[in-house]
Short mmCIF file of C-alpha atoms in Angstrom, two decimals:
data_model
loop_
_atom_site.label_atom_id
_atom_site.label_comp_id
_atom_site.label_asym_id
_atom_site.label_seq_id
_atom_site.Cartn_x
_atom_site.Cartn_y
_atom_site.Cartn_z
CA MET Y 1 27.46 205.71 63.60
CA LYS Y 2 26.35 205.30 67.19
CA SER Y 3 28.28 202.03 67.57
CA ARG Y 4 31.40 203.62 66.08
CA PHE Y 5 31.02 206.60 68.45
CA LYS Y 6 30.69 204.26 71.42
CA LYS Y 7 33.90 202.41 70.35
CA VAL Y 8 35.87 205.69 70.08
CA LYS Y 9 34.55 206.84 73.45
CA SER Y 10 35.50 203.54 75.09
CA ILE Y 11 39.02 203.76 73.58
CA THR Y 12 39.55 207.33 74.88
CA ASN Y 13 38.28 206.32 78.33
CA ASN Y 14 40.71 203.41 78.39
CA ARG Y 15 43.58 205.72 77.41
CA ASP Y 16 42.65 208.18 80.18
CA ALA Y 17 42.53 205.35 82.69
CA GLU Y 18 45.98 204.10 81.55
CA GLN Y 19 47.43 207.62 81.82
CA SER Y 20 45.99 208.11 85.31
CA SER Y 21 47.29 204.72 86.47
CA SER Y 22 50.71 205.40 84.97
CA SER Y 23 50.83 208.84 86.65
CA LYS Y 24 50.07 207.17 89.97
CA THR Y 25 52.88 204.65 89.53
CA LYS Y 26 55.39 207.39 88.61
CA LEU Y 27 55.18 209.05 92.02
CA PRO Y 28 58.69 209.39 93.51
CA LEU Y 29 59.48 206.66 96.03
CA PRO Y 30 61.61 207.26 99.11
CA VAL Y 31 65.32 206.92 98.43
CA PHE Y 32 67.60 204.89 100.75
CA GLY Y 33 65.03 204.39 103.47
CA LEU Y 34 63.99 207.97 104.03
CA VAL Y 35 60.43 209.18 104.44
CA SER Y 36 58.85 211.34 101.71
CA LYS Y 37 55.62 213.31 101.60
CA GLU Y 38 54.09 211.07 98.94
CA ARG Y 39 54.55 207.93 101.02
CA PRO Y 40 54.38 208.66 104.77
CA TRP Y 41 55.63 206.06 107.21
CA PRO Y 42 52.91 204.08 109.02
CA ARG Y 43 52.88 205.03 112.71
CA LYS Y 44 52.14 201.54 113.98
CA GLU Y 45 54.41 200.16 116.69
CA ARG Y 46 57.00 197.76 115.34
CA HIS Y 47 57.99 194.51 117.05
CA CYS Y 48 61.02 193.54 114.90
CA VAL Y 49 64.05 195.23 113.37
CA TYR Y 50 64.44 195.61 109.61
CA TYR Y 51 67.90 195.89 108.07
CA SER Y 52 69.35 196.66 104.68
CA THR Y 53 72.89 196.34 103.39
CA ASP Y 54 74.92 197.15 100.29
CA CYS Y 55 77.34 194.24 100.80
CA ASP Y 56 76.05 190.69 101.33
CA LYS Y 57 78.95 189.42 103.41
CA THR Y 58 78.72 186.35 105.60
CA ALA Y 59 79.86 188.17 108.76
CA LEU Y 60 77.01 190.68 108.38
CA ILE Y 61 74.16 188.43 107.25
CA ASN Y 62 74.81 185.78 109.92
CA ASN Y 63 74.69 188.36 112.72
CA PHE Y 64 71.56 190.02 111.42
CA GLN Y 65 69.73 186.70 111.03
CA LYS Y 66 70.90 185.49 114.42
CA ARG Y 67 69.05 188.43 115.98
CA GLY Y 68 65.88 187.63 114.08
CA TRP Y 69 66.03 190.76 111.90
CA HIS Y 70 64.32 190.90 108.50
CA LYS Y 71 65.96 192.14 105.33
CA VAL Y 72 64.26 194.85 103.23
CA PRO Y 73 65.39 196.82 100.17
CA ALA Y 74 67.31 200.02 100.84
CA PHE Y 75 64.98 202.20 98.74
CA ASP Y 76 61.57 201.40 100.27
CA GLY Y 77 62.03 203.26 103.60
CA GLU Y 78 61.36 200.37 105.98
CA TRP Y 79 64.84 199.68 107.41
CA ASN Y 80 65.97 200.44 110.96
CA LEU Y 81 69.67 199.75 110.36
CA TYR Y 82 71.36 200.38 107.04
CA TRP Y 83 74.90 198.98 106.56
CA ALA Y 84 75.67 201.22 103.59
CA CYS Y 85 78.70 202.02 101.48
CA ALA Y 86 80.29 205.42 102.03
CA GLN Y 87 79.04 206.80 98.72
CA ASN Y 88 75.37 206.12 99.50
CA CYS Y 89 75.80 207.57 102.96
CA ARG Y 90 77.19 210.81 101.56
CA TYR Y 91 74.17 210.96 99.21
CA ILE Y 92 71.75 210.55 102.11
CA PHE Y 93 73.36 213.36 104.07
CA GLY Y 94 73.80 215.60 101.03
CA VAL Y 95 72.84 219.26 101.28
CA ASP Y 96 70.35 219.04 98.43
CA HIS Y 97 68.66 215.90 99.74
CA PRO Y 98 65.03 216.64 100.71
CA TYR Y 99 64.62 213.83 103.25
CA ARG Y 100 65.29 213.34 106.95
CA MET Y 101 65.92 210.14 108.86
CA ARG Y 102 63.50 208.82 111.44
CA SER Y 103 64.34 208.52 115.12
CA ASP Y 104 64.43 204.71 114.89
CA GLN Y 105 66.99 204.53 112.08
CA MET Y 106 70.76 204.09 112.20
CA ILE Y 107 73.48 204.10 109.55
CA ASN Y 108 77.09 202.92 109.71
CA HIS Y 109 78.90 206.07 108.49
CA PHE Y 110 79.25 209.69 109.61
CA PRO Y 111 78.41 212.33 107.00
CA ASN Y 112 81.99 213.59 106.42
CA SER Y 113 84.03 210.56 107.41
CA MET Y 114 86.40 211.42 104.55
CA GLU Y 115 88.18 213.75 107.03
CA LEU Y 116 89.74 210.54 108.36
CA SER Y 117 89.80 208.32 105.28
CA ARG Y 118 91.36 210.76 102.78
CA LYS Y 119 95.09 210.80 103.39
CA ASP Y 120 95.56 214.47 102.53
CA LEU Y 121 92.75 215.60 104.86
CA LEU Y 122 94.06 213.37 107.66
CA VAL Y 123 97.50 214.95 107.45
CA LYS Y 124 96.01 218.45 107.40
CA ASN Y 125 93.88 217.73 110.48
CA ILE Y 126 96.79 216.29 112.45
CA LYS Y 127 99.02 219.28 111.65
CA ARG Y 128 96.28 221.66 112.76
CA TYR Y 129 95.76 219.64 115.95
CA ARG Y 130 99.45 219.97 116.84
CA LYS Y 131 99.42 223.74 116.28
CA ASP Y 132 96.28 224.15 118.40
CA LEU Y 133 97.83 222.25 121.35
CA GLU Y 134 101.06 224.22 121.01
CA ARG Y 135 99.14 227.51 120.97
CA LYS Y 136 97.29 226.51 124.14
CA GLY Y 137 100.55 225.59 125.89
CA ASP Y 138 99.39 222.01 126.39
CA ALA Y 139 101.97 219.61 127.86
CA LEU Y 140 101.26 217.16 125.03
CA ALA Y 141 102.84 219.65 122.58
CA GLU Y 142 106.21 219.52 124.35
CA THR Y 143 109.15 219.52 121.91
CA HIS Y 144 112.72 218.32 121.91
CA PRO Y 145 115.57 220.89 121.91
CA ASN Y 146 116.39 222.60 118.63
CA ASN Y 147 119.66 220.69 118.24
CA THR Y 148 117.82 217.34 118.22
CA LYS Y 149 118.15 215.38 115.00
CA LEU Y 150 114.78 214.99 113.24
CA GLY Y 151 113.50 211.47 112.66
CA ILE Y 152 111.01 209.95 110.26
CA GLY Y 153 108.22 212.18 111.54
CA GLY Y 154 110.18 215.34 110.72
CA THR Y 155 109.00 217.11 113.89
CA ARG Y 156 110.41 217.74 117.37
CA TYR Y 157 107.19 216.81 119.17
CA MET Y 158 107.71 214.30 121.94
CA HIS Y 159 104.12 212.97 122.13
CA LEU Y 160 102.52 214.04 118.80
CA ASP Y 161 104.97 212.47 116.37
CA ILE Y 162 102.47 209.86 115.14
CA ILE Y 163 102.73 210.05 111.32
CA PRO Y 164 105.76 210.10 108.98
CA MET Y 165 106.76 213.38 107.38
CA THR Y 166 104.15 213.90 104.65
CA PHE Y 167 103.55 216.39 101.80
CA VAL Y 168 100.51 216.78 99.56
CA LEU Y 169 101.23 216.74 95.83
CA PRO Y 170 101.19 218.80 93.69
CA ALA Y 171 100.47 221.64 96.14
CA ASP Y 172 103.51 220.99 98.36
CA TYR Y 173 105.89 219.88 95.61
CA ASN Y 174 108.40 222.69 96.17
CA LEU Y 175 108.48 222.06 99.91
CA PHE Y 176 109.07 218.37 99.25
CA VAL Y 177 111.97 219.09 96.87
CA GLU Y 178 113.59 221.29 99.51
CA GLU Y 179 113.31 218.48 102.06
CA PHE Y 180 114.47 215.83 99.58
CA HIS Y 181 117.71 217.71 98.84
CA LYS Y 182 118.61 217.56 102.55
CA ASN Y 183 118.95 213.78 102.25
CA PRO Y 184 119.00 212.66 98.58
CA ALA Y 185 119.57 209.03 99.54
CA SER Y 186 116.24 208.73 101.37
CA THR Y 187 113.27 206.70 100.12
CA TRP Y 188 109.72 208.07 99.89
CA ILE Y 189 106.37 206.41 99.25
CA VAL Y 190 103.62 207.94 97.05
CA LYS Y 191 99.95 207.16 97.66
CA PRO Y 192 96.74 208.46 96.02
CA SER Y 193 94.68 210.42 98.55
CA ASP Y 194 91.37 208.61 97.95
CA LYS Y 195 92.40 205.08 96.95
CA SER Y 196 92.61 201.92 99.03
CA GLN Y 197 93.85 198.29 98.82
CA GLY Y 198 97.30 199.39 97.67
CA VAL Y 199 96.08 200.89 94.37
CA GLY Y 200 98.49 203.38 92.82
CA ILE Y 201 101.18 203.10 95.54
CA TYR Y 202 104.87 203.15 94.57
CA LEU Y 203 108.27 204.00 96.11
CA ILE Y 204 110.74 206.58 94.82
CA ASN Y 205 114.30 207.64 95.55
CA LYS Y 206 114.73 210.05 92.60
CA LEU Y 207 112.95 213.29 91.72
CA SER Y 208 112.79 212.21 88.08
CA LYS Y 209 109.88 209.89 88.99
CA LEU Y 210 107.75 212.92 89.96
CA LYS Y 211 107.90 214.88 86.72
CA ARG Y 212 104.10 214.90 86.44
CA PHE Y 213 103.77 216.66 89.80
CA ALA Y 214 106.58 219.08 88.92
CA TYR Y 215 104.63 220.20 85.88
CA GLU Y 216 101.34 220.41 87.76
CA ALA Y 217 102.94 222.43 90.57
CA ARG Y 218 103.72 225.20 88.06
CA THR Y 219 100.05 225.63 87.13
CA PHE Y 220 98.09 228.57 88.44
CA TYR Y 221 95.91 226.74 90.95
CA PRO Y 222 97.73 223.60 92.18
CA HIS Y 223 95.67 223.56 95.39
CA PHE Y 224 92.47 222.79 93.48
CA HIS Y 225 93.87 219.74 91.70
CA ARG Y 226 91.56 216.74 92.01
CA ASP Y 227 93.98 213.83 91.62
CA THR Y 228 96.05 214.64 94.69
CA CYS Y 229 98.59 212.31 96.21
CA VAL Y 230 100.52 212.27 99.45
CA ILE Y 231 104.23 211.51 99.61
CA SER Y 232 105.57 210.29 102.94
CA LYS Y 233 108.96 209.41 104.24
CA TYR Y 234 109.35 205.65 103.97
CA ILE Y 235 109.82 203.79 107.26
CA ASP Y 236 113.02 201.98 106.28
CA ASN Y 237 113.58 200.33 109.67
CA PRO Y 238 110.37 198.35 110.20
CA LEU Y 239 110.11 195.63 112.80
CA LEU Y 240 110.72 192.35 111.00
CA ILE Y 241 109.54 188.87 111.97
CA GLY Y 242 111.19 186.06 110.04
CA GLY Y 243 112.82 188.70 107.85
CA LYS Y 244 109.44 189.89 106.54
CA LYS Y 245 107.71 193.23 106.93
CA PHE Y 246 104.23 193.46 108.42
CA ASP Y 247 101.66 195.98 109.61
CA LEU Y 248 98.71 195.93 111.99
CA ARG Y 249 95.04 196.09 111.07
CA LEU Y 250 93.08 197.30 114.08
CA TYR Y 251 89.35 198.06 114.36
CA VAL Y 252 88.02 201.12 116.16
CA LEU Y 253 84.31 201.77 116.78
CA VAL Y 254 83.19 205.41 117.19
CA THR Y 255 79.63 206.04 118.31
CA THR Y 256 79.86 209.83 118.72
CA PHE Y 257 82.43 212.58 118.12
CA ASN Y 258 80.93 215.11 120.55
CA PRO Y 259 82.02 213.97 123.06
CA ILE Y 260 84.31 211.32 121.62
CA LYS Y 261 83.21 207.80 122.51
CA ALA Y 262 85.62 205.38 120.83
CA TYR Y 263 86.39 201.73 121.48
CA LEU Y 264 89.40 199.68 120.31
CA TYR Y 265 88.77 196.06 119.36
CA ASN Y 266 91.25 193.77 121.09
CA GLU Y 267 91.41 191.13 118.33
CA GLY Y 268 93.35 192.83 115.55
CA PHE Y 269 95.81 191.01 113.32
CA CYS Y 270 99.13 191.39 111.50
CA ARG Y 271 99.42 191.30 107.70
CA PHE Y 272 102.72 189.96 106.41
CA CYS Y 273 104.51 190.39 103.11
CA THR Y 274 105.22 187.23 101.14
CA GLN Y 275 108.87 188.05 100.43
CA ARG Y 276 111.77 188.96 102.70
CA TYR Y 277 112.39 192.66 103.22
CA ASP Y 278 115.14 194.34 101.21
CA GLN Y 279 115.34 198.09 101.29
CA THR Y 280 117.22 198.39 98.01
CA GLU Y 281 114.55 196.71 95.84
CA ILE Y 282 112.00 199.49 95.89
CA ASP Y 283 110.08 198.23 92.84
CA ASN Y 284 109.12 194.90 94.43
CA VAL Y 285 105.63 195.41 95.95
CA PHE Y 286 105.59 191.92 97.49
CA MET Y 287 108.22 192.95 100.06
CA HIS Y 288 107.03 196.50 100.77
CA LEU Y 289 103.21 196.59 100.61
CA THR Y 290 101.29 194.43 103.08
CA ASN Y 291 97.83 194.73 101.48
CA VAL Y 292 96.19 191.30 101.08
CA SER Y 293 94.79 192.34 97.69
CA ILE Y 294 98.41 192.69 96.48
CA GLN Y 295 100.06 189.81 98.32
CA LYS Y 296 97.57 187.19 97.08
CA ASN Y 297 98.77 187.88 93.51
CA ASN Y 298 102.11 186.32 94.47
CA VAL Y 299 100.78 182.82 93.79
CA LYS Y 300 104.04 181.00 94.53
CA GLU Y 301 104.54 182.43 98.03
CA TYR Y 302 100.98 183.24 99.22
CA ASN Y 303 99.64 180.79 101.81
CA THR Y 304 95.90 180.22 101.47
CA ILE Y 305 95.68 178.46 104.86
CA HIS Y 306 96.63 181.38 107.12
CA GLY Y 307 96.53 184.12 104.44
CA GLY Y 308 99.73 185.73 105.71
CA LYS Y 309 97.94 186.88 108.88
CA TRP Y 310 98.92 186.63 112.51
CA SER Y 311 96.77 187.43 115.55
CA MET Y 312 97.65 190.22 117.98
CA GLN Y 313 97.94 187.66 120.80
CA ASN Y 314 100.72 185.87 118.93
CA LEU Y 315 102.50 189.16 118.31
CA CYS Y 316 102.38 190.08 122.00
CA LEU Y 317 103.75 186.68 123.01
CA TYR Y 318 106.56 187.03 120.47
CA LEU Y 319 107.55 190.53 121.63
CA ASP Y 320 107.50 189.58 125.33
CA SER Y 321 109.71 186.58 124.62
CA ILE Y 322 112.19 188.46 122.39
CA ARG Y 323 112.26 192.01 123.80
CA GLY Y 324 111.37 191.31 127.43
CA GLU Y 325 108.28 190.93 129.56
CA GLY Y 326 105.93 193.91 129.58
CA VAL Y 327 107.03 195.26 126.20
CA SER Y 328 103.70 194.36 124.57
CA LYS Y 329 101.78 196.38 127.18
CA GLN Y 330 103.88 199.48 126.48
CA LEU Y 331 103.35 199.02 122.76
CA SER Y 332 99.58 198.65 123.23
CA ARG Y 333 99.51 201.87 125.26
CA ARG Y 334 101.38 203.77 122.55
CA ILE Y 335 99.06 202.43 119.87
CA SER Y 336 95.99 203.48 121.89
CA GLU Y 337 97.46 206.98 122.31
CA THR Y 338 98.18 207.24 118.57
CA ILE Y 339 94.58 206.27 117.70
CA ARG Y 340 93.13 208.71 120.26
CA HIS Y 341 95.27 211.56 118.92
CA SER Y 342 93.96 210.94 115.39
CA LEU Y 343 90.34 211.07 116.62
CA ASP Y 344 90.98 214.22 118.67
CA ALA Y 345 92.47 215.80 115.55
CA VAL Y 346 89.30 215.38 113.43
CA ALA Y 347 86.69 215.84 116.16
CA PRO Y 348 86.31 219.63 115.66
CA VAL Y 349 85.49 219.24 111.94
CA MET Y 350 83.36 216.06 112.09
CA ALA Y 351 79.60 216.36 111.60
CA ASN Y 352 78.26 214.50 114.61
CA ASP Y 353 74.89 212.92 113.81
CA ARG Y 354 73.06 210.86 116.42
CA HIS Y 355 71.90 208.39 113.77
CA CYS Y 356 75.49 207.40 112.97
CA PHE Y 357 78.22 205.10 114.14
CA GLU Y 358 81.30 203.93 112.30
CA VAL Y 359 83.88 201.14 112.33
CA TYR Y 360 87.31 202.30 111.19
CA GLY Y 361 90.16 200.10 110.03
CA TYR Y 362 93.51 201.49 111.28
CA ASP Y 363 96.73 200.51 109.50
CA ILE Y 364 99.75 200.92 111.80
CA ILE Y 365 103.41 200.02 111.22
CA ILE Y 366 105.86 199.37 114.07
CA ASP Y 367 109.52 200.31 113.57
CA ASN Y 368 112.50 198.51 115.04
CA ASN Y 369 112.36 200.81 118.11
CA LEU Y 370 108.79 199.63 118.82
CA LYS Y 371 107.33 203.01 117.91
CA PRO Y 372 103.91 202.81 116.16
CA TRP Y 373 103.33 204.92 113.06
CA LEU Y 374 99.85 205.70 111.70
CA ILE Y 375 99.79 204.90 107.98
CA GLU Y 376 96.13 205.31 106.97
CA ILE Y 377 92.54 204.90 108.14
CA ASN Y 378 89.80 203.06 106.23
CA THR Y 379 86.13 204.00 106.68
CA SER Y 380 84.98 200.78 105.01
CA PRO Y 381 87.37 198.08 106.20
CA SER Y 382 87.03 194.80 104.34
CA ILE Y 383 84.60 192.31 105.89
CA HIS Y 384 85.49 189.71 103.25
CA SER Y 385 87.04 186.61 104.83
CA THR Y 386 90.05 184.92 103.28
CA THR Y 387 90.54 182.18 105.90
CA LYS Y 388 88.51 180.38 108.57
CA ASN Y 389 90.16 182.34 111.38
CA ASP Y 390 89.49 185.56 109.47
CA CYS Y 391 85.79 184.67 109.13
CA THR Y 392 85.55 183.91 112.87
CA LEU Y 393 87.26 187.19 113.84
CA LYS Y 394 85.10 189.40 111.63
CA THR Y 395 81.89 187.64 112.66
CA ARG Y 396 82.71 188.27 116.33
CA LEU Y 397 83.61 191.88 115.48
CA ILE Y 398 80.23 192.65 113.86
CA ASP Y 399 78.41 190.87 116.69
CA ASN Y 400 80.22 192.99 119.28
CA VAL Y 401 79.62 196.19 117.26
CA LEU Y 402 75.85 195.56 117.19
CA ASP Y 403 75.86 194.88 120.94
CA VAL Y 404 77.44 198.30 121.55
CA VAL Y 405 75.44 200.48 119.13
CA ILE Y 406 71.96 198.99 119.62
CA PRO Y 407 70.14 200.22 122.80
CA PRO Y 408 69.09 197.70 125.46
CA SER Y 409 65.51 197.88 124.14
CA GLY Y 410 66.71 196.20 120.90
CA MET Y 411 65.33 198.98 118.64
CA PRO Y 412 67.55 201.82 117.31
CA ASP Y 413 66.76 205.13 119.01
CA GLU Y 414 68.48 208.45 118.40
CA ARG Y 415 67.54 209.64 121.92
CA TRP Y 416 69.69 206.93 123.52
CA ALA Y 417 72.74 208.32 125.33
CA LYS Y 418 75.05 205.75 123.67
CA THR Y 419 76.48 204.50 126.95
CA PRO Y 420 76.67 200.69 126.62
CA SER Y 421 76.95 198.46 129.66
CA GLN Y 422 80.23 196.83 130.59
CA ASP Y 423 78.88 193.40 129.58
CA SER Y 424 78.02 194.56 126.06
CA LEU Y 425 81.58 195.88 125.43
CA LYS Y 426 83.09 192.35 125.53
CA ASN Y 427 86.28 192.66 123.43
CA PHE Y 428 86.12 196.45 123.08
CA THR Y 429 88.29 198.73 125.22
CA LEU Y 430 87.35 202.36 125.80
CA LEU Y 431 89.88 204.85 124.39
CA THR Y 432 90.32 207.48 127.10
CA PRO Y 433 91.87 210.93 126.49
CA VAL Y 434 95.68 210.95 126.41
CA GLU Y 435 97.27 212.12 129.64
CA LEU Y 436 100.91 212.33 130.60
CA PRO Y 437 102.12 210.47 133.70
CA LYS Y 438 102.24 212.59 136.86
CA GLN Y 439 106.02 212.35 137.19
CA GLN Y 440 106.45 213.56 133.63
CA LYS Y 441 104.09 216.47 134.30
CA LEU Y 442 106.17 217.54 137.31
CA CYS Y 443 109.33 217.34 135.19
CA ASN Y 444 107.69 219.48 132.53
CA LEU Y 445 106.81 222.09 135.14
CA ALA Y 446 110.33 222.16 136.56
CA THR Y 447 112.08 222.10 133.17
CA PRO Y 448 110.44 224.40 130.63
CA THR Y 449 110.56 223.71 126.90
CA ALA Y 450 112.89 225.51 124.52
CA ALA Y 451 109.91 227.41 123.08
CA ALA Y 452 109.00 228.69 126.55
CA ALA Y 453 112.58 229.86 127.14
CA ASP Y 454 112.67 231.67 123.78
CA ALA Y 455 109.30 233.32 124.53
CA ALA Y 456 110.54 234.42 127.94
CA ALA Y 457 113.71 235.95 126.55
CA ALA Y 458 111.76 237.72 123.78
CA ALA Y 459 109.23 239.12 126.26
CA ALA Y 460 112.01 240.32 128.53
CA ALA Y 461 113.76 242.05 125.64
CA ALA Y 462 110.54 243.71 124.46
CA ALA Y 463 109.50 244.91 127.90
CA GLY Y 464 111.93 247.85 128.01
CA PRO Y 465 115.14 248.81 129.81
CA GLN Y 466 113.80 247.65 133.16
CA ARG Y 467 113.44 244.07 131.79
CA LYS Y 468 116.82 243.90 130.03
CA ASN Y 469 118.67 242.81 133.13
CA LYS Y 470 120.58 239.59 132.30
CA SER Y 471 119.92 238.09 135.71
CA PHE Y 472 116.17 238.57 135.18
CA VAL Y 473 116.30 236.83 131.80
CA ARG Y 474 118.43 234.05 133.27
CA ARG Y 475 115.99 233.46 136.11
CA LEU Y 476 113.10 233.55 133.64
CA VAL Y 477 114.65 231.02 131.27
CA SER Y 478 115.74 228.62 134.00
CA GLY Y 479 112.51 228.49 135.97
CA ALA Y 480 109.67 230.32 134.21
CA ILE Y 481 106.59 228.77 132.63
CA PRO Y 482 104.29 230.62 130.19
CA ILE Y 483 100.71 231.02 131.43
CA THR Y 484 97.68 232.80 130.07
CA GLY Y 485 97.26 236.41 131.04
CA SER Y 486 96.64 239.92 129.76
CA ASN Y 487 99.95 241.79 130.26
CA VAL Y 488 103.48 240.56 129.62
CA ALA Y 489 104.46 240.76 133.28
CA SER Y 490 101.79 238.26 134.34
CA LYS Y 491 102.55 235.77 131.55
CA PHE Y 492 105.34 234.00 133.41
CA LYS Y 493 105.36 232.06 136.61
CA LEU Y 494 108.14 230.41 138.54
CA ALA Y 495 107.98 226.69 139.20
CA SER Y 496 106.84 227.43 142.75
CA GLY Y 497 103.82 229.32 141.42
CA THR Y 498 104.99 232.85 142.35
CA SER Y 499 104.96 235.43 139.60
CA VAL Y 500 108.28 236.95 138.53
CA LEU Y 501 107.35 240.59 139.35
CA LYS Y 502 106.01 239.55 142.74
CA LYS Y 503 109.26 237.75 143.47
CA GLN Y 504 111.25 240.78 142.38
CA ALA Y 505 109.14 243.05 144.60
CA GLN Y 506 109.74 240.77 147.56
CA ASN Y 507 113.50 240.76 146.92
CA LYS Y 508 113.53 244.56 146.59
CA LYS Y 509 111.54 244.96 149.80
CA SER Y 510 113.92 242.69 151.71
CA ALA Y 511 116.91 244.60 150.31
CA ASP Y 512 115.37 247.93 151.40
CA THR Y 513 114.74 246.61 154.90
CA LYS Y 514 118.37 245.41 155.12
CA VAL Y 515 119.60 248.87 154.11
CA LEU Y 516 117.36 250.52 156.75
CA VAL Y 517 118.63 248.16 159.43
CA LYS Y 518 122.25 248.95 158.51
CA LYS Y 519 121.54 252.72 158.58
CA SER Y 520 119.92 252.47 162.01
CA LYS Y 521 122.94 250.54 163.36
CA LEU Y 522 125.31 253.19 161.99
CA THR Y 523 123.32 256.03 163.56
CA LYS Y 524 123.36 254.26 166.93
CA ARG Y 525 127.15 253.86 166.79
CA VAL Y 526 127.63 257.53 165.82
CA SER Y 527 125.40 258.69 168.66
CA LYS Y 528 127.39 256.61 171.13
#
């Protein structure tokens, strides 16, 4: 009996020990490199950088190893730099996530970068940006006269016409139908809001191809539909080289959105279609969509040596030789302004975190008039290399990105001001705020916009019988500029800077003095 009792006791003790050990192993580990209470981070000083990545691409791994960094798993909390996919980044910065990043950690995405990457949100932010500038009376919101024919952008803005006319489906289906009936022969392109690599894109020239959206637009809550698409006016006059359509893939590094610190990489490239452009064949994706993931399926025409890609340097040489010297510089300036406008549009709604930086892939199409059009923005541009030149370009890109985002000490630090030295920029160019040339500003001051003239006439009509004088309205329309102020009288200034009422008072005073002088002369004559 005693031996049996000892055996039972030993078995129960072993079970308790197994349960205690299993309970210890089931403690929650840190997720995606964040510190938890159960496993605090050791406070010893570190002498090397640890990295983690969700994509084992050659361009990334080679640059990390060249710097002597060590790879660690993403879930154990030991990384200093995490090159993550956008989905994991959104999980880390989620509202319900109980962890916080350390001061020596960096990640390659901003929390709500979808404000740029989702096509419907990008369009909404750009439209709001235009209205805000117009409300402030900014010179960048200057518009063409009302009788001007609308182009592909569908707006009269002189400097903010950077995207084609776009509607969100199914919410804006009725507005799109109204616009489509104005020109039934036009071609439109439909894109899913949250897809990339050309997935789900097709061209239409008939409303019958949008029956699904017509049905969904009649539902009670079309604005809350998940599978949204954008439909944009198709750029039917693209710049062709060798009869083939192409677009630009440019890389932009953003280190902070408040204030905006953005850098354009000088070594972008062109992506060509494999078949000659023909506007009438709207069902042929090999002549309309430039995505490499689509063009490589055309086995007969796809060239595996150069991959249908052309460097920006070759494009600039071609344009200067065909269109004239200096054309490439003007085009580069317009492209930089387009990119800066898009970043200014999303800056008010972006969650600026000091642990974050991001590399965006901009897709831009140039029309036959050398006007750049923003097509879409990718938050996770492909680092996969299809050719040797492609591998070299992307390796240099990642190397330059790390030089800019890592402090001079070599260890990530959220307290760093993110002001890299000129030597570390290398192939990056700082994107400065868009400013109009001085001559154009003076012209804008001398010649008011149509909106300013309409506002002046409306204010003069609403001011009462004293303001209904036609000469006053004529003077106001020809030389008045709206300014900020409290009352209606102080809201307009002449080009010289004198207020309208002040000018009227001066004219009245001079007229009164003239009358007094005439009366005095008459009295002198009568007395004589």
